[in-house]
mmCIF file of C-alpha atoms in Angstrom:
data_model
loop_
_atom_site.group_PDB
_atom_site.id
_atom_site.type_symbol
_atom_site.label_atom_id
_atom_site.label_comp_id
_atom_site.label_asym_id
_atom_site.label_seq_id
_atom_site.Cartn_x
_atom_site.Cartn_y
_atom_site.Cartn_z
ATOM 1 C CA UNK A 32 0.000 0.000 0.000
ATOM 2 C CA UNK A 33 2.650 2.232 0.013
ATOM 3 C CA UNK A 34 3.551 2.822 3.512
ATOM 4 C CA UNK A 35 5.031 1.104 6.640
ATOM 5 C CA UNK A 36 3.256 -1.426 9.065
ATOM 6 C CA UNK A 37 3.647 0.901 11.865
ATOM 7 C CA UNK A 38 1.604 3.561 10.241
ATOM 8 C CA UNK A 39 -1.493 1.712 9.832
ATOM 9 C CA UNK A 40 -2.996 2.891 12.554
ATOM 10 C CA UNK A 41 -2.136 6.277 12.197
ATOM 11 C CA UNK A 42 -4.500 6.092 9.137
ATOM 12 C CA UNK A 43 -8.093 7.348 8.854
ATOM 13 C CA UNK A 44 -10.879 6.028 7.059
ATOM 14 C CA UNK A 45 -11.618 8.260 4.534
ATOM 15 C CA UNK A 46 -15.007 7.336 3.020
ATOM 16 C CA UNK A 47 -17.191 3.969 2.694
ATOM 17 C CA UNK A 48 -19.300 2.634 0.429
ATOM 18 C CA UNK A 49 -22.198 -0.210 1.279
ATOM 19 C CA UNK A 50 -23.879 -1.405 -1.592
ATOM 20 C CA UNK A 51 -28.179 -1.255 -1.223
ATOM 21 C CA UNK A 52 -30.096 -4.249 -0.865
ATOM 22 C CA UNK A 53 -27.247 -6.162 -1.707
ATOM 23 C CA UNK A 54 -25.813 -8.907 0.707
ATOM 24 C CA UNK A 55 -22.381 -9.269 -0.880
ATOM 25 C CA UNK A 56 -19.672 -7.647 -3.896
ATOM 26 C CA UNK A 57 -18.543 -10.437 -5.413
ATOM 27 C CA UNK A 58 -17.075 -8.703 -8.410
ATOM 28 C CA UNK A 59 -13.429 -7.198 -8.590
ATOM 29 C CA UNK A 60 -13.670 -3.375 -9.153
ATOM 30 C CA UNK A 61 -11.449 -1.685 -11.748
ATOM 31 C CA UNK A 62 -10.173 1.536 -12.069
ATOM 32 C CA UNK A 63 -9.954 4.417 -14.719
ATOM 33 C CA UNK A 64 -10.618 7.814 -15.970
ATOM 34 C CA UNK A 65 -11.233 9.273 -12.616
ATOM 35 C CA UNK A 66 -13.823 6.451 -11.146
ATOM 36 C CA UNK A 67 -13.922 2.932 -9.711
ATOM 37 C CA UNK A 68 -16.279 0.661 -11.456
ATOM 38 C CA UNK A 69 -17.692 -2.505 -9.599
ATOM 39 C CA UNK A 70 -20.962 -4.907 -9.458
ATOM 40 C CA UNK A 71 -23.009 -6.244 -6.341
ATOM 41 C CA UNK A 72 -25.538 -9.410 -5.229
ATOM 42 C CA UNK A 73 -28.147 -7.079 -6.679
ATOM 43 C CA UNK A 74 -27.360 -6.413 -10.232
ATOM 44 C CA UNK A 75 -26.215 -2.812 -9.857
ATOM 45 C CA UNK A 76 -22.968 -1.899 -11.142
ATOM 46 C CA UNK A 77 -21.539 1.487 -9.884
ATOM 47 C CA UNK A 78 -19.191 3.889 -11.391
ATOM 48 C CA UNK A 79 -17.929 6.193 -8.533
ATOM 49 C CA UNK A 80 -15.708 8.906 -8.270
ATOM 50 C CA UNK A 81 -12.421 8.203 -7.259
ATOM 51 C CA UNK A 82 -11.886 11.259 -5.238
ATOM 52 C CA UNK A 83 -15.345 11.984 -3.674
ATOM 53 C CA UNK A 84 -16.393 8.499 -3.431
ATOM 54 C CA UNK A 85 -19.786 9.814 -4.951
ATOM 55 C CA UNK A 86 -21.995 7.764 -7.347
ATOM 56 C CA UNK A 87 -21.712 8.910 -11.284
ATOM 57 C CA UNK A 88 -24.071 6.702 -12.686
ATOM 58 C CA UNK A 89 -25.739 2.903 -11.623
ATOM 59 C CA UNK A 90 -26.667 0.656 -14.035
ATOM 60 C CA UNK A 91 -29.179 -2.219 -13.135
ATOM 61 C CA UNK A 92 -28.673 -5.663 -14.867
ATOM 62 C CA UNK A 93 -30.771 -7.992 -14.715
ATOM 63 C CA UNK A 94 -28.683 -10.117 -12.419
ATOM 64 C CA UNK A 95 -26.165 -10.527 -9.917
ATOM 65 C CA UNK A 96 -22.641 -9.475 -11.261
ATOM 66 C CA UNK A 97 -20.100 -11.130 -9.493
ATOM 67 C CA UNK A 98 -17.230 -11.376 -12.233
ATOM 68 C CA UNK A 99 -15.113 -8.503 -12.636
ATOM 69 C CA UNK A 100 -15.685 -5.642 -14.534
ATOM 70 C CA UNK A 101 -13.249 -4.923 -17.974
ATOM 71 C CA UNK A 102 -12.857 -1.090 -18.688
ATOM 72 C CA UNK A 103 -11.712 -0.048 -22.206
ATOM 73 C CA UNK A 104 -7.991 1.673 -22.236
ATOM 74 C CA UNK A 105 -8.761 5.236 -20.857
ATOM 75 C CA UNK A 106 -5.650 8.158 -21.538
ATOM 76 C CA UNK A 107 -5.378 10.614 -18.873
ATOM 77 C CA UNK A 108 -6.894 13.837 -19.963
ATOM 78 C CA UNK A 109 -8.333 11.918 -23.406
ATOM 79 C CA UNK A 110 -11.702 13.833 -22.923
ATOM 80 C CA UNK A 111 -13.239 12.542 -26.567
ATOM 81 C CA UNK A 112 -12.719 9.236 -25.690
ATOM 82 C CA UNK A 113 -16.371 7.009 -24.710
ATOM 83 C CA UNK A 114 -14.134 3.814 -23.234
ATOM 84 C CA UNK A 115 -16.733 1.009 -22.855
ATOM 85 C CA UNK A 116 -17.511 -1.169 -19.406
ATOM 86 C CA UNK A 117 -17.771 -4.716 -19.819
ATOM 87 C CA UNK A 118 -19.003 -7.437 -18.145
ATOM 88 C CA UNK A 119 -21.550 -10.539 -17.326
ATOM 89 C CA UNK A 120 -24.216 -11.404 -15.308
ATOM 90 C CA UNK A 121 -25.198 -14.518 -12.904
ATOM 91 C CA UNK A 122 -28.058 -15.762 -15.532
ATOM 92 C CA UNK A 123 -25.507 -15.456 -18.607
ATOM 93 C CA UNK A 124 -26.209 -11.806 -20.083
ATOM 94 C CA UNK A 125 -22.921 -10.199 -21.518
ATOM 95 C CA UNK A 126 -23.177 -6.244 -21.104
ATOM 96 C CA UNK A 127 -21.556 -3.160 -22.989
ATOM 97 C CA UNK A 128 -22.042 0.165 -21.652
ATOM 98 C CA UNK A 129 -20.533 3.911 -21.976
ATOM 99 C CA UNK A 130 -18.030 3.980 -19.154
ATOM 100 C CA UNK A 131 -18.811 7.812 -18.859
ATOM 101 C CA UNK A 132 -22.486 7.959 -18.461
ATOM 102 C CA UNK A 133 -23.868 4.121 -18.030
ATOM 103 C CA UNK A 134 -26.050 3.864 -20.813
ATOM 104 C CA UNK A 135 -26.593 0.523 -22.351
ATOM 105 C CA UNK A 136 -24.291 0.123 -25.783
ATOM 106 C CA UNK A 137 -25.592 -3.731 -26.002
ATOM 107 C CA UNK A 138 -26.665 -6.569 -23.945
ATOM 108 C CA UNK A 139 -26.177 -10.790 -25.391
ATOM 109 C CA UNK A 140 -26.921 -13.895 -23.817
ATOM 110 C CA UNK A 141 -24.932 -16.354 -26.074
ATOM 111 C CA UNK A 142 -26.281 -19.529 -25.270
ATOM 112 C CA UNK A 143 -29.933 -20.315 -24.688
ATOM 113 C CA UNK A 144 -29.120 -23.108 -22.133
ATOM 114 C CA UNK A 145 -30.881 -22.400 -18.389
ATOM 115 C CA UNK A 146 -28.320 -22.618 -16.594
ATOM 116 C CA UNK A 147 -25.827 -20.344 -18.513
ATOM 117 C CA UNK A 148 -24.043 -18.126 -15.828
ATOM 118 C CA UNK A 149 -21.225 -15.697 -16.579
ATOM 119 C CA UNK A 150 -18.290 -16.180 -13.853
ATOM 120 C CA UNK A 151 -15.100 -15.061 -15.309
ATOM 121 C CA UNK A 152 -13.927 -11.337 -16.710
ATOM 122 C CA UNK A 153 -14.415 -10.860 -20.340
ATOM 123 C CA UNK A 154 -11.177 -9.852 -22.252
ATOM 124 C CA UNK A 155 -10.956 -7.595 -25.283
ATOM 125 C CA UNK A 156 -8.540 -8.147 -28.070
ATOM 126 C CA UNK A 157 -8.405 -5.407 -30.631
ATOM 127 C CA UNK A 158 -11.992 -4.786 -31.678
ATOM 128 C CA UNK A 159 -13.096 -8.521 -29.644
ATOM 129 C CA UNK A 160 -14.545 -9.236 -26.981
ATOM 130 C CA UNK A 161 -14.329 -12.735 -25.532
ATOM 131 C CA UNK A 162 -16.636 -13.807 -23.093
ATOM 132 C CA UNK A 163 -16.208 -17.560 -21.431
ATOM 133 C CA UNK A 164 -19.205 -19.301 -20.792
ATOM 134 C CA UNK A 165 -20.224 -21.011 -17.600
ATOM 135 C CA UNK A 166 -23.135 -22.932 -15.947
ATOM 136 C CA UNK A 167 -24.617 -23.354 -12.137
ATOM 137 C CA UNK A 168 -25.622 -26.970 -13.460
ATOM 138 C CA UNK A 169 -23.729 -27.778 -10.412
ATOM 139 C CA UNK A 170 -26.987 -27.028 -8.651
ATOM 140 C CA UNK A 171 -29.127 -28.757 -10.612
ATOM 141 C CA UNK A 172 -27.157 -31.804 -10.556
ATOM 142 C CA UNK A 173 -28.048 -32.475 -6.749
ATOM 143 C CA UNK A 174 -31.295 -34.007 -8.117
ATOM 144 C CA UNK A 175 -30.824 -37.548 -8.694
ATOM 145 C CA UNK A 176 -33.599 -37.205 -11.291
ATOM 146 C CA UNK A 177 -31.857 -34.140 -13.566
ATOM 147 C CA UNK A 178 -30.171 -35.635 -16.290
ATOM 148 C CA UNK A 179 -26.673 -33.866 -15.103
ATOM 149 C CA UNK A 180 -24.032 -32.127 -17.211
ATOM 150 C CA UNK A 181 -25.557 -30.701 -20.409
ATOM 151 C CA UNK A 182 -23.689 -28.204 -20.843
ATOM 152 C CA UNK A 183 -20.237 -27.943 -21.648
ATOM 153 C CA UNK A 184 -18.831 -24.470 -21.135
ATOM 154 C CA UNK A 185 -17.357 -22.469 -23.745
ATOM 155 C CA UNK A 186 -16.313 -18.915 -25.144
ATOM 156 C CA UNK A 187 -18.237 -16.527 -27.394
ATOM 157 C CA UNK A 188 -16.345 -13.718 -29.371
ATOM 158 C CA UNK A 189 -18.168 -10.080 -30.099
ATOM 159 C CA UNK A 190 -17.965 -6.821 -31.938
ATOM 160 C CA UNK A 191 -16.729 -5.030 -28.858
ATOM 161 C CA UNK A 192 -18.370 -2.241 -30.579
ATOM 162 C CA UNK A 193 -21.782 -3.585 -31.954
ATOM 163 C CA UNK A 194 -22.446 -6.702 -29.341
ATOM 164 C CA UNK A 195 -22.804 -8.837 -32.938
ATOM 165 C CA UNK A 196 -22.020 -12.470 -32.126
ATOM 166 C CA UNK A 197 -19.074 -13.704 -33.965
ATOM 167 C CA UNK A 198 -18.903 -16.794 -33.064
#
């Protein structure tokens, strides 16, 4: 953190944040262009300021996210940029918004399977977007009578840009 042992308790607090009607933050926040960006149990991803500690924007998925969040490359002082936020949600939706004001760019869900989740951190490549697919058929499979392990996981690619499904 940048300082010794002996002066952590010289520290103080200088803000909190608790995340409403939400029983847990699961997902690893990320920083850039002068916020922090992270998801909660609820479905409501936050973009706060990273000096005032004050909301910019929410955006409500439909979902719990609980993966981490991917932020497009952000320059210092590169005011024309519109950086995208990326991420996924517990019932397998694959989101795209504008990192500056949270509006919805595009929203997937690549696989029509019910138990489709989205665990891990998408990763952009160029102008991709690679999403790998998951499943809580883990839960399912408790029932004797489910016929277990239908799905096999796997990774969709995107137009980071357009949400179109490559493949």
């Amino acid at each position: 953190a940048g300082f010794a042992r002996a002066e952590a308790p010289k520290r103080a607090l200088k803000g909190r944040f608790a995340c409403p009607d939400a029983i847990r933050a699961r997902s690893q926040p990320v920083t850039g262009g002068g916020a922090l960006f992270m998801g909660s149990h609820d479905g409501t991803v936050y973009a706060l300021d990273a000096r005032s500690g004050c909301v910019r924007w929410t955006f409500k998925a439909a979902a719990e996210v609980r993966a981490g969040i991917l932020l497009d490359g952000w320059a210092a002082g590169d005011t024309g940029a519109r950086p995208g936020v990326y991420f996924g949600d517990l019932t397998g939706n694959v989101y795209a918004l504008d990192a500056q004001s949270g509006e919805l760019r595009w929203r997937d869900r690549p696989d029509d399977h019910h138990s489709l989740t989205i665990t891990a951190s998408p990763v952009r490549f160029e102008d991709r977007l690679y999403v790998a697919l998951s499943s809580l058929e883990v839960t399912a499979a408790a029932d004797p009578a489910y016929a277990c392990c239908t799905f096999r996981g796997g990774v969709a690619a995107y137009d980071a840009a357009t949400g179109k499904r490559l493949w």
